[in-house]
Amino acid sequence: MSEPFVLRSGLGARWVLHTPLDPYGDGYVLMLSTELYGDGLAAATVVELDGIFVNPQAVRLPEFLTGLAADWRGWEGVRYWASGQRQLVLEATHDGASHVSLGVTLRTADTDPTVAPWSATVVFVVEATRELARLARRLTEFLNAEQ
């Protein structure tokens, strides 16, 4: 079992991803515990990620971040990624200069009507050239190491 993946901000916020598990051992679904901390906020949920055999056209989390890093010079509007049940949502905007704002939102799954909905968001500012590429590479290595 590897160490958790942690994204930290200079202000003490953290996004923590724990080792993904393949509950059925077939590569179709990965379960990933994740936590979000920032300025008095603490939230945690379990995220369902598509495994390696589900929908080849789907953009997976590492591919989303790698795409952001490839476009480090900037883009218009918001780029968006969500896990299958939307327990993890990422929104990225580029400031047109040298930084990307990466909003990380944790929330309850869309499928459970008995649980009161909640969400928590922390925005991380990432330098668009080296830091974003390093983030994409680290997260890709972390998730691929467990598959």
PDB file of C-alpha atoms in Angstrom:
ATOM      1  CA  MET A   1       0.000   0.000   0.000  1.00  0.00           C
ATOM      2  CA  SER A   2       1.426   3.333  -1.031  1.00  0.00           C
ATOM      3  CA  GLU A   3       1.413   6.658   0.727  1.00  0.00           C
ATOM      4  CA  PRO A   4      -1.586   8.894   0.031  1.00  0.00           C
ATOM      5  CA  PHE A   5      -1.429  11.471  -2.736  1.00  0.00           C
ATOM      6  CA  VAL A   6      -1.574  14.962  -1.213  1.00  0.00           C
ATOM      7  CA  LEU A   7      -2.007  18.321  -2.941  1.00  0.00           C
ATOM      8  CA  ARG A   8      -1.191  21.205  -0.584  1.00  0.00           C
ATOM      9  CA  SER A   9      -1.694  24.926  -0.870  1.00  0.00           C
ATOM     10  CA  GLY A  10       0.505  27.597   0.670  1.00  0.00           C
ATOM     11  CA  LEU A  11      -2.408  28.464   2.968  1.00  0.00           C
ATOM     12  CA  GLY A  12      -2.632  25.006   4.531  1.00  0.00           C
ATOM     13  CA  ALA A  13      -5.440  23.525   2.436  1.00  0.00           C
ATOM     14  CA  ARG A  14      -5.027  19.873   1.451  1.00  0.00           C
ATOM     15  CA  TRP A  15      -6.622  17.396  -0.914  1.00  0.00           C
ATOM     16  CA  VAL A  16      -5.802  13.814   0.077  1.00  0.00           C
ATOM     17  CA  LEU A  17      -6.353  10.730  -2.090  1.00  0.00           C
ATOM     18  CA  HIS A  18      -5.873   7.313  -0.521  1.00  0.00           C
ATOM     19  CA  THR A  19      -4.841   4.154  -2.318  1.00  0.00           C
ATOM     20  CA  PRO A  20      -7.562   3.113  -4.764  1.00  0.00           C
ATOM     21  CA  LEU A  21      -9.098  -0.302  -4.270  1.00  0.00           C
ATOM     22  CA  ASP A  22     -10.556  -2.630  -6.885  1.00  0.00           C
ATOM     23  CA  PRO A  23     -13.402  -4.127  -4.806  1.00  0.00           C
ATOM     24  CA  TYR A  24     -14.278  -6.811  -7.359  1.00  0.00           C
ATOM     25  CA  GLY A  25     -10.791  -7.492  -8.693  1.00  0.00           C
ATOM     26  CA  ASP A  26     -11.866  -7.041 -12.298  1.00  0.00           C
ATOM     27  CA  GLY A  27     -10.538  -3.568 -13.193  1.00  0.00           C
ATOM     28  CA  TYR A  28     -13.961  -2.076 -13.918  1.00  0.00           C
ATOM     29  CA  VAL A  29     -14.505   0.019 -10.801  1.00  0.00           C
ATOM     30  CA  LEU A  30     -12.011   1.588  -8.411  1.00  0.00           C
ATOM     31  CA  MET A  31     -13.014   2.941  -5.011  1.00  0.00           C
ATOM     32  CA  LEU A  32     -10.948   5.822  -3.703  1.00  0.00           C
ATOM     33  CA  SER A  33     -11.239   7.448  -0.280  1.00  0.00           C
ATOM     34  CA  THR A  34     -10.574  11.161  -0.455  1.00  0.00           C
ATOM     35  CA  GLU A  35     -10.454  14.062   1.983  1.00  0.00           C
ATOM     36  CA  LEU A  36     -10.483  17.830   1.650  1.00  0.00           C
ATOM     37  CA  TYR A  37      -9.254  20.317   4.269  1.00  0.00           C
ATOM     38  CA  GLY A  38      -9.153  24.089   4.295  1.00  0.00           C
ATOM     39  CA  ASP A  39      -9.737  26.997   6.681  1.00  0.00           C
ATOM     40  CA  GLY A  40     -11.895  25.122   9.206  1.00  0.00           C
ATOM     41  CA  LEU A  41     -13.320  22.749   6.594  1.00  0.00           C
ATOM     42  CA  ALA A  42     -12.955  18.982   6.732  1.00  0.00           C
ATOM     43  CA  ALA A  43     -14.809  16.703   4.320  1.00  0.00           C
ATOM     44  CA  ALA A  44     -14.395  13.091   3.262  1.00  0.00           C
ATOM     45  CA  THR A  45     -16.099  10.716   0.870  1.00  0.00           C
ATOM     46  CA  VAL A  46     -15.491   7.582  -1.169  1.00  0.00           C
ATOM     47  CA  VAL A  47     -15.269   8.139  -4.905  1.00  0.00           C
ATOM     48  CA  GLU A  48     -16.102   5.596  -7.571  1.00  0.00           C
ATOM     49  CA  LEU A  49     -13.687   5.874 -10.497  1.00  0.00           C
ATOM     50  CA  ASP A  50     -13.991   4.062 -13.810  1.00  0.00           C
ATOM     51  CA  GLY A  51     -11.395   1.351 -14.066  1.00  0.00           C
ATOM     52  CA  ILE A  52      -9.297   0.548 -17.088  1.00  0.00           C
ATOM     53  CA  PHE A  53     -12.015  -1.445 -18.904  1.00  0.00           C
ATOM     54  CA  VAL A  54     -14.921   1.003 -18.721  1.00  0.00           C
ATOM     55  CA  ASN A  55     -15.857   3.306 -21.621  1.00  0.00           C
ATOM     56  CA  PRO A  56     -12.643   3.891 -23.563  1.00  0.00           C
ATOM     57  CA  GLN A  57     -13.954   7.313 -24.661  1.00  0.00           C
ATOM     58  CA  ALA A  58     -14.279   8.576 -21.065  1.00  0.00           C
ATOM     59  CA  VAL A  59     -11.666  11.043 -19.863  1.00  0.00           C
ATOM     60  CA  ARG A  60     -10.132   9.732 -16.681  1.00  0.00           C
ATOM     61  CA  LEU A  61      -8.733  11.921 -13.915  1.00  0.00           C
ATOM     62  CA  PRO A  62      -5.042  11.568 -14.912  1.00  0.00           C
ATOM     63  CA  GLU A  63      -5.904  12.366 -18.539  1.00  0.00           C
ATOM     64  CA  PHE A  64      -7.841  15.459 -17.467  1.00  0.00           C
ATOM     65  CA  LEU A  65      -4.877  16.844 -15.506  1.00  0.00           C
ATOM     66  CA  THR A  66      -2.412  15.875 -18.242  1.00  0.00           C
ATOM     67  CA  GLY A  67      -4.585  17.797 -20.719  1.00  0.00           C
ATOM     68  CA  LEU A  68      -4.506  20.870 -18.493  1.00  0.00           C
ATOM     69  CA  ALA A  69      -0.723  20.653 -18.245  1.00  0.00           C
ATOM     70  CA  ALA A  70      -0.408  20.294 -22.039  1.00  0.00           C
ATOM     71  CA  ASP A  71      -2.399  23.519 -22.441  1.00  0.00           C
ATOM     72  CA  TRP A  72      -0.324  25.433 -19.878  1.00  0.00           C
ATOM     73  CA  ARG A  73      -0.388  28.571 -22.030  1.00  0.00           C
ATOM     74  CA  GLY A  74      -4.078  28.952 -21.251  1.00  0.00           C
ATOM     75  CA  TRP A  75      -7.661  28.359 -22.332  1.00  0.00           C
ATOM     76  CA  GLU A  76     -10.987  30.142 -22.243  1.00  0.00           C
ATOM     77  CA  GLY A  77     -13.675  29.334 -19.707  1.00  0.00           C
ATOM     78  CA  VAL A  78     -13.861  26.447 -17.269  1.00  0.00           C
ATOM     79  CA  ARG A  79     -12.646  22.899 -17.854  1.00  0.00           C
ATOM     80  CA  TYR A  80     -14.613  20.356 -15.905  1.00  0.00           C
ATOM     81  CA  TRP A  81     -14.191  16.721 -14.791  1.00  0.00           C
ATOM     82  CA  ALA A  82     -16.435  14.581 -12.571  1.00  0.00           C
ATOM     83  CA  SER A  83     -16.293  11.040 -11.237  1.00  0.00           C
ATOM     84  CA  GLY A  84     -19.054   8.634 -12.243  1.00  0.00           C
ATOM     85  CA  GLN A  85     -21.336   9.411  -9.300  1.00  0.00           C
ATOM     86  CA  ARG A  86     -20.084  13.021  -9.041  1.00  0.00           C
ATOM     87  CA  GLN A  87     -18.596  12.566  -5.550  1.00  0.00           C
ATOM     88  CA  LEU A  88     -15.452  14.264  -6.900  1.00  0.00           C
ATOM     89  CA  VAL A  89     -15.656  17.244  -9.247  1.00  0.00           C
ATOM     90  CA  LEU A  90     -12.743  19.321 -10.574  1.00  0.00           C
ATOM     91  CA  GLU A  91     -13.068  22.729 -12.231  1.00  0.00           C
ATOM     92  CA  ALA A  92     -10.041  24.417 -13.767  1.00  0.00           C
ATOM     93  CA  THR A  93      -9.653  27.973 -14.992  1.00  0.00           C
ATOM     94  CA  HIS A  94      -6.554  29.659 -16.394  1.00  0.00           C
ATOM     95  CA  ASP A  95      -5.788  33.275 -15.453  1.00  0.00           C
ATOM     96  CA  GLY A  96      -4.347  34.021 -18.893  1.00  0.00           C
ATOM     97  CA  ALA A  97      -0.889  34.487 -17.447  1.00  0.00           C
ATOM     98  CA  SER A  98       0.790  31.788 -15.392  1.00  0.00           C
ATOM     99  CA  HIS A  99      -1.660  30.225 -12.930  1.00  0.00           C
ATOM    100  CA  VAL A 100      -4.474  27.688 -12.926  1.00  0.00           C
ATOM    101  CA  SER A 101      -7.204  27.712 -10.289  1.00  0.00           C
ATOM    102  CA  LEU A 102      -8.195  24.122  -9.577  1.00  0.00           C
ATOM    103  CA  GLY A 103     -11.442  23.822  -7.655  1.00  0.00           C
ATOM    104  CA  VAL A 104     -11.798  20.450  -5.912  1.00  0.00           C
ATOM    105  CA  THR A 105     -15.309  19.586  -4.752  1.00  0.00           C
ATOM    106  CA  LEU A 106     -16.315  16.587  -2.681  1.00  0.00           C
ATOM    107  CA  ARG A 107     -19.998  15.758  -2.334  1.00  0.00           C
ATOM    108  CA  THR A 108     -22.493  13.026  -1.660  1.00  0.00           C
ATOM    109  CA  ALA A 109     -23.207  10.668  -4.529  1.00  0.00           C
ATOM    110  CA  ASP A 110     -26.133  11.470  -6.824  1.00  0.00           C
ATOM    111  CA  THR A 111     -27.688   8.078  -6.176  1.00  0.00           C
ATOM    112  CA  ASP A 112     -28.652   8.127  -2.486  1.00  0.00           C
ATOM    113  CA  PRO A 113     -31.934  10.003  -1.881  1.00  0.00           C
ATOM    114  CA  THR A 114     -31.907   9.148   1.853  1.00  0.00           C
ATOM    115  CA  VAL A 115     -28.815  11.243   2.583  1.00  0.00           C
ATOM    116  CA  ALA A 116     -29.049  15.010   2.868  1.00  0.00           C
ATOM    117  CA  PRO A 117     -26.859  16.419   0.078  1.00  0.00           C
ATOM    118  CA  TRP A 118     -23.669  18.226   1.007  1.00  0.00           C
ATOM    119  CA  SER A 119     -20.634  19.510  -0.827  1.00  0.00           C
ATOM    120  CA  ALA A 120     -17.310  21.068   0.090  1.00  0.00           C
ATOM    121  CA  THR A 121     -14.975  22.962  -2.240  1.00  0.00           C
ATOM    122  CA  VAL A 122     -11.404  24.168  -1.900  1.00  0.00           C
ATOM    123  CA  VAL A 123      -9.613  26.049  -4.681  1.00  0.00           C
ATOM    124  CA  PHE A 124      -5.904  25.435  -5.221  1.00  0.00           C
ATOM    125  CA  VAL A 125      -3.820  27.877  -7.271  1.00  0.00           C
ATOM    126  CA  VAL A 126      -1.203  26.007  -9.292  1.00  0.00           C
ATOM    127  CA  GLU A 127       1.621  27.479 -11.371  1.00  0.00           C
ATOM    128  CA  ALA A 128       0.716  26.621 -14.971  1.00  0.00           C
ATOM    129  CA  THR A 129       4.040  25.381 -16.325  1.00  0.00           C
ATOM    130  CA  ARG A 130       6.167  23.117 -14.150  1.00  0.00           C
ATOM    131  CA  GLU A 131       3.903  22.772 -11.109  1.00  0.00           C
ATOM    132  CA  LEU A 132       0.831  21.693 -13.095  1.00  0.00           C
ATOM    133  CA  ALA A 133       2.871  19.196 -15.141  1.00  0.00           C
ATOM    134  CA  ARG A 134       4.372  17.802 -11.932  1.00  0.00           C
ATOM    135  CA  LEU A 135       0.909  17.490 -10.356  1.00  0.00           C
ATOM    136  CA  ALA A 136      -0.427  15.611 -13.411  1.00  0.00           C
ATOM    137  CA  ARG A 137       2.597  13.292 -13.472  1.00  0.00           C
ATOM    138  CA  ARG A 138       2.443  12.534  -9.727  1.00  0.00           C
ATOM    139  CA  LEU A 139      -1.296  11.808  -9.779  1.00  0.00           C
ATOM    140  CA  THR A 140      -0.986   9.617 -12.880  1.00  0.00           C
ATOM    141  CA  GLU A 141       1.838   7.619 -11.275  1.00  0.00           C
ATOM    142  CA  PHE A 142      -0.143   7.290  -8.036  1.00  0.00           C
ATOM    143  CA  LEU A 143      -3.300   5.980  -9.714  1.00  0.00           C
ATOM    144  CA  ASN A 144      -1.515   3.773 -12.247  1.00  0.00           C
ATOM    145  CA  ALA A 145       0.674   2.172  -9.575  1.00  0.00           C
ATOM    146  CA  GLU A 146      -2.416   0.754  -7.920  1.00  0.00           C
ATOM    147  CA  GLN A 147      -4.001  -0.777 -11.037  1.00  0.00           C
TER     148      GLN A 147
END
